[in-house]
mmCIF file of C-alpha atoms in Angstrom:
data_model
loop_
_atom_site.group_PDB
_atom_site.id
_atom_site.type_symbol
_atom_site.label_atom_id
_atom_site.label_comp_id
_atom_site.label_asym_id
_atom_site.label_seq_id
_atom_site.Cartn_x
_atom_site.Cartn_y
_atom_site.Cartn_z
ATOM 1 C CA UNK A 1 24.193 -68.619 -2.062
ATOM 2 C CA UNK A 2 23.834 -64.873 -2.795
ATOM 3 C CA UNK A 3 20.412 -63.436 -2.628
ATOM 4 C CA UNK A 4 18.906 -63.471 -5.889
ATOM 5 C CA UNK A 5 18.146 -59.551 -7.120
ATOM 6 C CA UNK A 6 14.562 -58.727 -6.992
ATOM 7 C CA UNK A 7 13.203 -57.414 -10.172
ATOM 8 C CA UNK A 8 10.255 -54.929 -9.989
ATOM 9 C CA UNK A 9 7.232 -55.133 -12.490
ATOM 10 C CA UNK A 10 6.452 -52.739 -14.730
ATOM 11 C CA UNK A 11 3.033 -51.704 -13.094
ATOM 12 C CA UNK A 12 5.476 -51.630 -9.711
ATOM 13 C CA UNK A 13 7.831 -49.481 -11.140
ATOM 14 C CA UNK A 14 5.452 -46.763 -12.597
ATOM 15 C CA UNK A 15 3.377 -46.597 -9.266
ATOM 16 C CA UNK A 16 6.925 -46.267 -7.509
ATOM 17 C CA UNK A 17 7.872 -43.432 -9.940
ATOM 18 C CA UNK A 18 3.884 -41.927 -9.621
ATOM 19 C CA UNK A 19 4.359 -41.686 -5.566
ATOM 20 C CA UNK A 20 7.808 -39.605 -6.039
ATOM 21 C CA UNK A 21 6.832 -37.172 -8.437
ATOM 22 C CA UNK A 22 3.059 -36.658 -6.324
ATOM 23 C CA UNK A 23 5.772 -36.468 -3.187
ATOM 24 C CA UNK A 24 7.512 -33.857 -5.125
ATOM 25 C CA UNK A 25 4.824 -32.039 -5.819
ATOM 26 C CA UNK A 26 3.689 -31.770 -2.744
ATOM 27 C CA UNK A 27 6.653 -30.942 -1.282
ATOM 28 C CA UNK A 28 7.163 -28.092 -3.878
ATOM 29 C CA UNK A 29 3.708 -27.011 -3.191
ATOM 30 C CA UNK A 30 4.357 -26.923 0.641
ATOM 31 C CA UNK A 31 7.340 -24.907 0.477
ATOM 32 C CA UNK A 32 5.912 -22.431 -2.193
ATOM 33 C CA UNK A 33 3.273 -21.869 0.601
ATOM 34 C CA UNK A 34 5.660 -21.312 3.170
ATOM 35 C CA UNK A 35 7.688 -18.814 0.784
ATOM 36 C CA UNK A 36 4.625 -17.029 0.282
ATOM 37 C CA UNK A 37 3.699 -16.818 4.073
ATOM 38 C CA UNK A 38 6.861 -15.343 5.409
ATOM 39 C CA UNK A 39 7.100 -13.008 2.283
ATOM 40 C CA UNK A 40 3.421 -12.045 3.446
ATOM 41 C CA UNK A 41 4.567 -12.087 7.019
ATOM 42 C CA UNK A 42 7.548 -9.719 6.438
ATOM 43 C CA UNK A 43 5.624 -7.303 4.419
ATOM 44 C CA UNK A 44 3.387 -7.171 7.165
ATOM 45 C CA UNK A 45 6.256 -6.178 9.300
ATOM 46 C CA UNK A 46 7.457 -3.481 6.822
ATOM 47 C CA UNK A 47 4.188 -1.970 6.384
ATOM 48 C CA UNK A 48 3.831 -1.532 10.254
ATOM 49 C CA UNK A 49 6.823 -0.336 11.024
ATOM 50 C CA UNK A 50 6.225 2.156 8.186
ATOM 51 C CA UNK A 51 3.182 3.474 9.582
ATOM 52 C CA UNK A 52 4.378 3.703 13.086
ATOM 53 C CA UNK A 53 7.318 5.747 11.980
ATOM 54 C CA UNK A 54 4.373 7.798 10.396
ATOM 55 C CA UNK A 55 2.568 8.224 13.062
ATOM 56 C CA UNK A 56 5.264 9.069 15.763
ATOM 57 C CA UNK A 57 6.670 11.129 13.280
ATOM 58 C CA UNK A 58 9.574 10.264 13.211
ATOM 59 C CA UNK A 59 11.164 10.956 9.703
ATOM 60 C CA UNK A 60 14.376 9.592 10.128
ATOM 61 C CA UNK A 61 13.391 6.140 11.108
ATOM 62 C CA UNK A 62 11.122 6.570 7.710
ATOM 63 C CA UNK A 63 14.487 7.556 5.493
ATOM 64 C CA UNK A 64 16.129 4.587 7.069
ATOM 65 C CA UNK A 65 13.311 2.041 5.781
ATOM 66 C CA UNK A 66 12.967 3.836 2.560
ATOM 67 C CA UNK A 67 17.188 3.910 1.879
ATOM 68 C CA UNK A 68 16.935 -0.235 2.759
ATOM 69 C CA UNK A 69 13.968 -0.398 0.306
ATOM 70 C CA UNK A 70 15.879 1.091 -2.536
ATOM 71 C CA UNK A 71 17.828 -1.592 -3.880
ATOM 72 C CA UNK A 72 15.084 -4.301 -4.191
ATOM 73 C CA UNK A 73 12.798 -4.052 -6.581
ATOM 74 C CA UNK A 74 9.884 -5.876 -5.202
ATOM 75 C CA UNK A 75 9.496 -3.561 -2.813
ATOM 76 C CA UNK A 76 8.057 -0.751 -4.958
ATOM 77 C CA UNK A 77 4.658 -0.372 -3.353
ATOM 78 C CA UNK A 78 6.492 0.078 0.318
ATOM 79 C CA UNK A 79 8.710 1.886 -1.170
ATOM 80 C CA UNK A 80 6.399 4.580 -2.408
ATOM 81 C CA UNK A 81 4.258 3.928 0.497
ATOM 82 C CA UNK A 82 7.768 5.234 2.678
ATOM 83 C CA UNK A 83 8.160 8.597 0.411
ATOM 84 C CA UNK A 84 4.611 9.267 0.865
ATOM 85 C CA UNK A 85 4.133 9.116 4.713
ATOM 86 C CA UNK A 86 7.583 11.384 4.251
ATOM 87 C CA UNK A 87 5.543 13.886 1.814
ATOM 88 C CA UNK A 88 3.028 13.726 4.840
ATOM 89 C CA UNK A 89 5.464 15.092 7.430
ATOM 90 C CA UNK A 90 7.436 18.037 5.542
ATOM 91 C CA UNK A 91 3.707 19.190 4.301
ATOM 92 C CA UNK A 92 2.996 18.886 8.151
ATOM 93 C CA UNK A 93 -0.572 16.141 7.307
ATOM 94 C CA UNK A 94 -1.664 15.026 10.260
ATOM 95 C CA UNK A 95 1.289 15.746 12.415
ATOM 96 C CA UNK A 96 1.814 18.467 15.371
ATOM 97 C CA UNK A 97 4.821 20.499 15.802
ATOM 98 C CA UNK A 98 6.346 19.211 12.405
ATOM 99 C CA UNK A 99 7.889 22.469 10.412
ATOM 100 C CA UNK A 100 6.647 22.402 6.919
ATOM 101 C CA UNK A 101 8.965 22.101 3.771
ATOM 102 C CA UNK A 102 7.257 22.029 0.769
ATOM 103 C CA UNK A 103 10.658 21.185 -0.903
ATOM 104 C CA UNK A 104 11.019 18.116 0.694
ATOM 105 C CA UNK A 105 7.480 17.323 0.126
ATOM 106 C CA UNK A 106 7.818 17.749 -3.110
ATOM 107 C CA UNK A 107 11.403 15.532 -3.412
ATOM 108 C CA UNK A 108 9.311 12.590 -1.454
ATOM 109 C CA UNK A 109 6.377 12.839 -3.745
ATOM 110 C CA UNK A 110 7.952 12.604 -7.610
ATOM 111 C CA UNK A 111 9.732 9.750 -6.007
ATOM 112 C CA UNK A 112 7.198 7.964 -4.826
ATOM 113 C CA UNK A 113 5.764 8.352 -8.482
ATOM 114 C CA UNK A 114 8.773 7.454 -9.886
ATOM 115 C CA UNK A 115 9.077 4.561 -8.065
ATOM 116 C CA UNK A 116 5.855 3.082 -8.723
ATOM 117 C CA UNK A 117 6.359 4.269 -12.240
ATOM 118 C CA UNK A 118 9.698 2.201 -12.580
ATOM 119 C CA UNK A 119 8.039 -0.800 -11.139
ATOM 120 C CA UNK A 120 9.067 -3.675 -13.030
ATOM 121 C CA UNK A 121 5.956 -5.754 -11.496
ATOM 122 C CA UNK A 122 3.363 -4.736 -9.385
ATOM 123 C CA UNK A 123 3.712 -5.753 -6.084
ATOM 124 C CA UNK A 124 -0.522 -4.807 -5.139
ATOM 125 C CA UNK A 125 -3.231 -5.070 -6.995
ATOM 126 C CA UNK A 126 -3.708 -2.362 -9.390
ATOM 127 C CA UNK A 127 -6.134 -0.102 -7.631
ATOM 128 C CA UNK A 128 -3.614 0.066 -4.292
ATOM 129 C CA UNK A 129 -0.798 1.333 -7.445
ATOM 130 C CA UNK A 130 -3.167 3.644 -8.877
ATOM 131 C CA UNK A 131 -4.502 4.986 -5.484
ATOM 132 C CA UNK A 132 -1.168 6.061 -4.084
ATOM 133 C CA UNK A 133 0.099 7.119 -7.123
ATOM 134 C CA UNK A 134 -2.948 9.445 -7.189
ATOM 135 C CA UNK A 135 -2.040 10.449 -3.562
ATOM 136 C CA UNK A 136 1.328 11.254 -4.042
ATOM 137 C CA UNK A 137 0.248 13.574 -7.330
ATOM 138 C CA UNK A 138 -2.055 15.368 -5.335
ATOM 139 C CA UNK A 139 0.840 15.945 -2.527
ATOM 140 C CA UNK A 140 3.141 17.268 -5.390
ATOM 141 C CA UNK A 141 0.400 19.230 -6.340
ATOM 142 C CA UNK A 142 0.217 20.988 -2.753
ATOM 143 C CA UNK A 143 3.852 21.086 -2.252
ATOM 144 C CA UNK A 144 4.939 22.911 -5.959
ATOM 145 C CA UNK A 145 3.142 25.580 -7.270
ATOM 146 C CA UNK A 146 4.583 24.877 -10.157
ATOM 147 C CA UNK A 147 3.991 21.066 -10.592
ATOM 148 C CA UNK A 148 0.764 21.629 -9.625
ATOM 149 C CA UNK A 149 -1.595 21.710 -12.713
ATOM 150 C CA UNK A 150 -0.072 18.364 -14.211
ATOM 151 C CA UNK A 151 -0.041 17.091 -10.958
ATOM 152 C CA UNK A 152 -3.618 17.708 -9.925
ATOM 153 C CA UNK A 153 -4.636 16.582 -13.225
ATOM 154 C CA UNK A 154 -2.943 13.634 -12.508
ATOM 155 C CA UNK A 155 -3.831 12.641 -9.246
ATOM 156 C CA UNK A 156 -7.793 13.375 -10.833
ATOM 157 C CA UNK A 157 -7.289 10.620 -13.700
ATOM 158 C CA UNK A 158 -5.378 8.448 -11.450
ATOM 159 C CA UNK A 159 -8.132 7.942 -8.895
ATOM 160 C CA UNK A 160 -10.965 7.421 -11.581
ATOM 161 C CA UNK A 161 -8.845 4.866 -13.100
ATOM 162 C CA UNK A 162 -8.729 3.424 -9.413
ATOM 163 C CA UNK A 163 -12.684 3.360 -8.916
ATOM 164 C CA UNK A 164 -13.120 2.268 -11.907
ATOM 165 C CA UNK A 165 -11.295 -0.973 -11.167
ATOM 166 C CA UNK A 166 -12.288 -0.908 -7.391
ATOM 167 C CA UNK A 167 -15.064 1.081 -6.491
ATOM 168 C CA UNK A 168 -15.318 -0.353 -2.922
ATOM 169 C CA UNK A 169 -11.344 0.036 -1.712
ATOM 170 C CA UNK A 170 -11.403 1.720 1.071
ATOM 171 C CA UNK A 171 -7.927 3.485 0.791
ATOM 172 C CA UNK A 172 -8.483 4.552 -2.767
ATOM 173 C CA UNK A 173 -11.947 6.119 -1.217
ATOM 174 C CA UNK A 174 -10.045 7.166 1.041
ATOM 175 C CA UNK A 175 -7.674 8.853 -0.892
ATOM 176 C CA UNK A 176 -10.343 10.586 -3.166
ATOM 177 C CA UNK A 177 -12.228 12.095 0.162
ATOM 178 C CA UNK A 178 -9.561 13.938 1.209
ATOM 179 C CA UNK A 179 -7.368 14.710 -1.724
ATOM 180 C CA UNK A 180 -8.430 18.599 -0.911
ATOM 181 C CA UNK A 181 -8.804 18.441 2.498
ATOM 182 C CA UNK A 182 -7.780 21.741 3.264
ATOM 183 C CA UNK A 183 -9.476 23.438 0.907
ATOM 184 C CA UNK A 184 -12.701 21.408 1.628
ATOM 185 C CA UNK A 185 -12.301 21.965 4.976
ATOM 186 C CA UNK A 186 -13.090 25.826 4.510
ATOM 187 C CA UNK A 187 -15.999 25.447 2.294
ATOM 188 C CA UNK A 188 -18.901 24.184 4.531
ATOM 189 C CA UNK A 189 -20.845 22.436 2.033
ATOM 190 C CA UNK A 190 -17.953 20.746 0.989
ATOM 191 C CA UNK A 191 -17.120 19.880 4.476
ATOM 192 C CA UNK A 192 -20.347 17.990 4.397
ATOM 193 C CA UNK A 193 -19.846 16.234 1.839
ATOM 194 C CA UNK A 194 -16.436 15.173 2.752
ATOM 195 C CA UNK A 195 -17.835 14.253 6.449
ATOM 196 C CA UNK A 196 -20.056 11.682 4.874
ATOM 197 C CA UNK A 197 -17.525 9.971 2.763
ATOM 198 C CA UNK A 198 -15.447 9.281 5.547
ATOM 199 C CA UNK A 199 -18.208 7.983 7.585
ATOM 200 C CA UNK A 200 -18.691 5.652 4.232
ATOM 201 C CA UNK A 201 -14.795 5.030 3.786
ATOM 202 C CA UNK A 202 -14.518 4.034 7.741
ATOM 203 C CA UNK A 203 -17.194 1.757 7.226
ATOM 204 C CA UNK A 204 -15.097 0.055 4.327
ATOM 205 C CA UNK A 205 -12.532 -0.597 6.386
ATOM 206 C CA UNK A 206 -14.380 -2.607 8.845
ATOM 207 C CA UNK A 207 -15.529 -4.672 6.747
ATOM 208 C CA UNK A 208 -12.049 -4.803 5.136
ATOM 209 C CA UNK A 209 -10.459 -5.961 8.773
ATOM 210 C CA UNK A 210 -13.457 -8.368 9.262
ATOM 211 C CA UNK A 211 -13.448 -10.633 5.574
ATOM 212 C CA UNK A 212 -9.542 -9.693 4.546
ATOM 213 C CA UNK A 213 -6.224 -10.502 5.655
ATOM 214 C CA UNK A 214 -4.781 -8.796 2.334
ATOM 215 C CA UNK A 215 -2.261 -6.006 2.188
ATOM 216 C CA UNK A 216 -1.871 -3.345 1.950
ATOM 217 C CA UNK A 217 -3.849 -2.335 5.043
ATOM 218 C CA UNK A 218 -3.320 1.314 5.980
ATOM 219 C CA UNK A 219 -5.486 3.933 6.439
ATOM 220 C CA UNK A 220 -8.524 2.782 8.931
ATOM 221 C CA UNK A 221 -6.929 5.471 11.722
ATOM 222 C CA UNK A 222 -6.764 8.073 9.155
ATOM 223 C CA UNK A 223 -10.486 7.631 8.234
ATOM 224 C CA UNK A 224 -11.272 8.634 11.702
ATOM 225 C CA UNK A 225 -8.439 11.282 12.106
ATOM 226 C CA UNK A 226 -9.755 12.956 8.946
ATOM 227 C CA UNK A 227 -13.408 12.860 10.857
ATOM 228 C CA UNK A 228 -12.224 13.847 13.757
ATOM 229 C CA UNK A 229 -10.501 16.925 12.057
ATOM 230 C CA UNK A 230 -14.060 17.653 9.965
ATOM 231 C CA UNK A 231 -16.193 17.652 13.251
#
């Protein structure tokens, strides 16, 4: 005799059908949590090799991320982040030996505005935009004499609107302590001033390292850099 088919109840068959779509979803949820650790992981990755181009100056290693960056668009923020550390070294910011071309400067800086400007989604949270945004206007600023009065005005609005929706980020305070540097610098009650916000601002990121794993992350060795240069 041929086995007789086995017929599943109702109640049997909706549990059955429950179990795959909760195994679905878990599944889905799994690998959505993987696809969100490796795109954390590799921005990680960009982000430091970004800053370590930065900081052994090294410009051409910095082009070469930024040209790779250019055709994908969720990559704004590093994007921008790229053209400003670039800004950095043809204005000669925190660099030795570097020749200064305020051209160049100038060419990084409206394109890492117009990059961030162009972003079809934010890639950080609004206050990281707004902050480097402000930074790059207030590099533009430096760099053309005659960008500078939009530019500064700029930068100015961009960083309130920054406080205003993070008053405790520690690049965006960051950012606003040493927007004139320079020109602080030679004013020694402004030097003060500025002296104390960076002890404030270095203090931030502490406690940003210590509680967050969150990018962006830049900027705790320019707090002290910026000190150093102050004392």
């Amino acid at each position: 005799m041929s086995p007789r088919p086995t017929t599943l109840s109702p109640t049997v068959r909706i549990w059955r059908a429950t179990d795959g779509v909760i195994f679905a979803i878990v599944l889905g949820s799994a690998l959505y949590g993987c696809s969100l650790a490796a795109a954390a992981a590799a921005d990680a990755d960009l982000e430091a090799r970004i800053q370590y181009a930065f900081y052994t100056v090294e410009p051409r290693a910095l082009q070469q991320i930024a040209t790779a960056l250019e055709t994908d668009a969720g990559q704004a923020y590093w994007l921008s982040l790229a053209h400003y550390r670039l800004a950095q070294l043809a204005m000669g910011d925190t660099a030795v030996g570097v020749a200064r071309d305020e051209s160049a400067a100038a060419r990084h800086a409206r394109r890492c505005l117009d990059v961030l400007e162009q972003a079809a989604r934010p890639t950080v949270s609004t206050p990281e935009a707004l902050g480097l945004q402000a930074a790059c206007a207030a590099l533009l600023g430096r760099a053309s004499l005659l960008a500078a009065p939009l530019a500064n005005a700029r930068s100015a609005n961009q960083l309130r609107s920054a406080a205003l929706a993070d008053a405790r980020n520690p690049r965006v305070r960051l950012i606003a302590a040493t927007v004139n540097f320079e020109r602080d610098l030679l004013d020694p009650e402004a030097r003060e001033r500025v002296l104390l916000d960076l002890g404030q601002v270095a203090t931030l990121f502490e406690v940003e390292r210590r509680d967050s794993v969150a990018l962006p992350t830049w900027g705790a060795a320019e707090a002290y850099w910026y000190m150093g240069r102050v004392l």
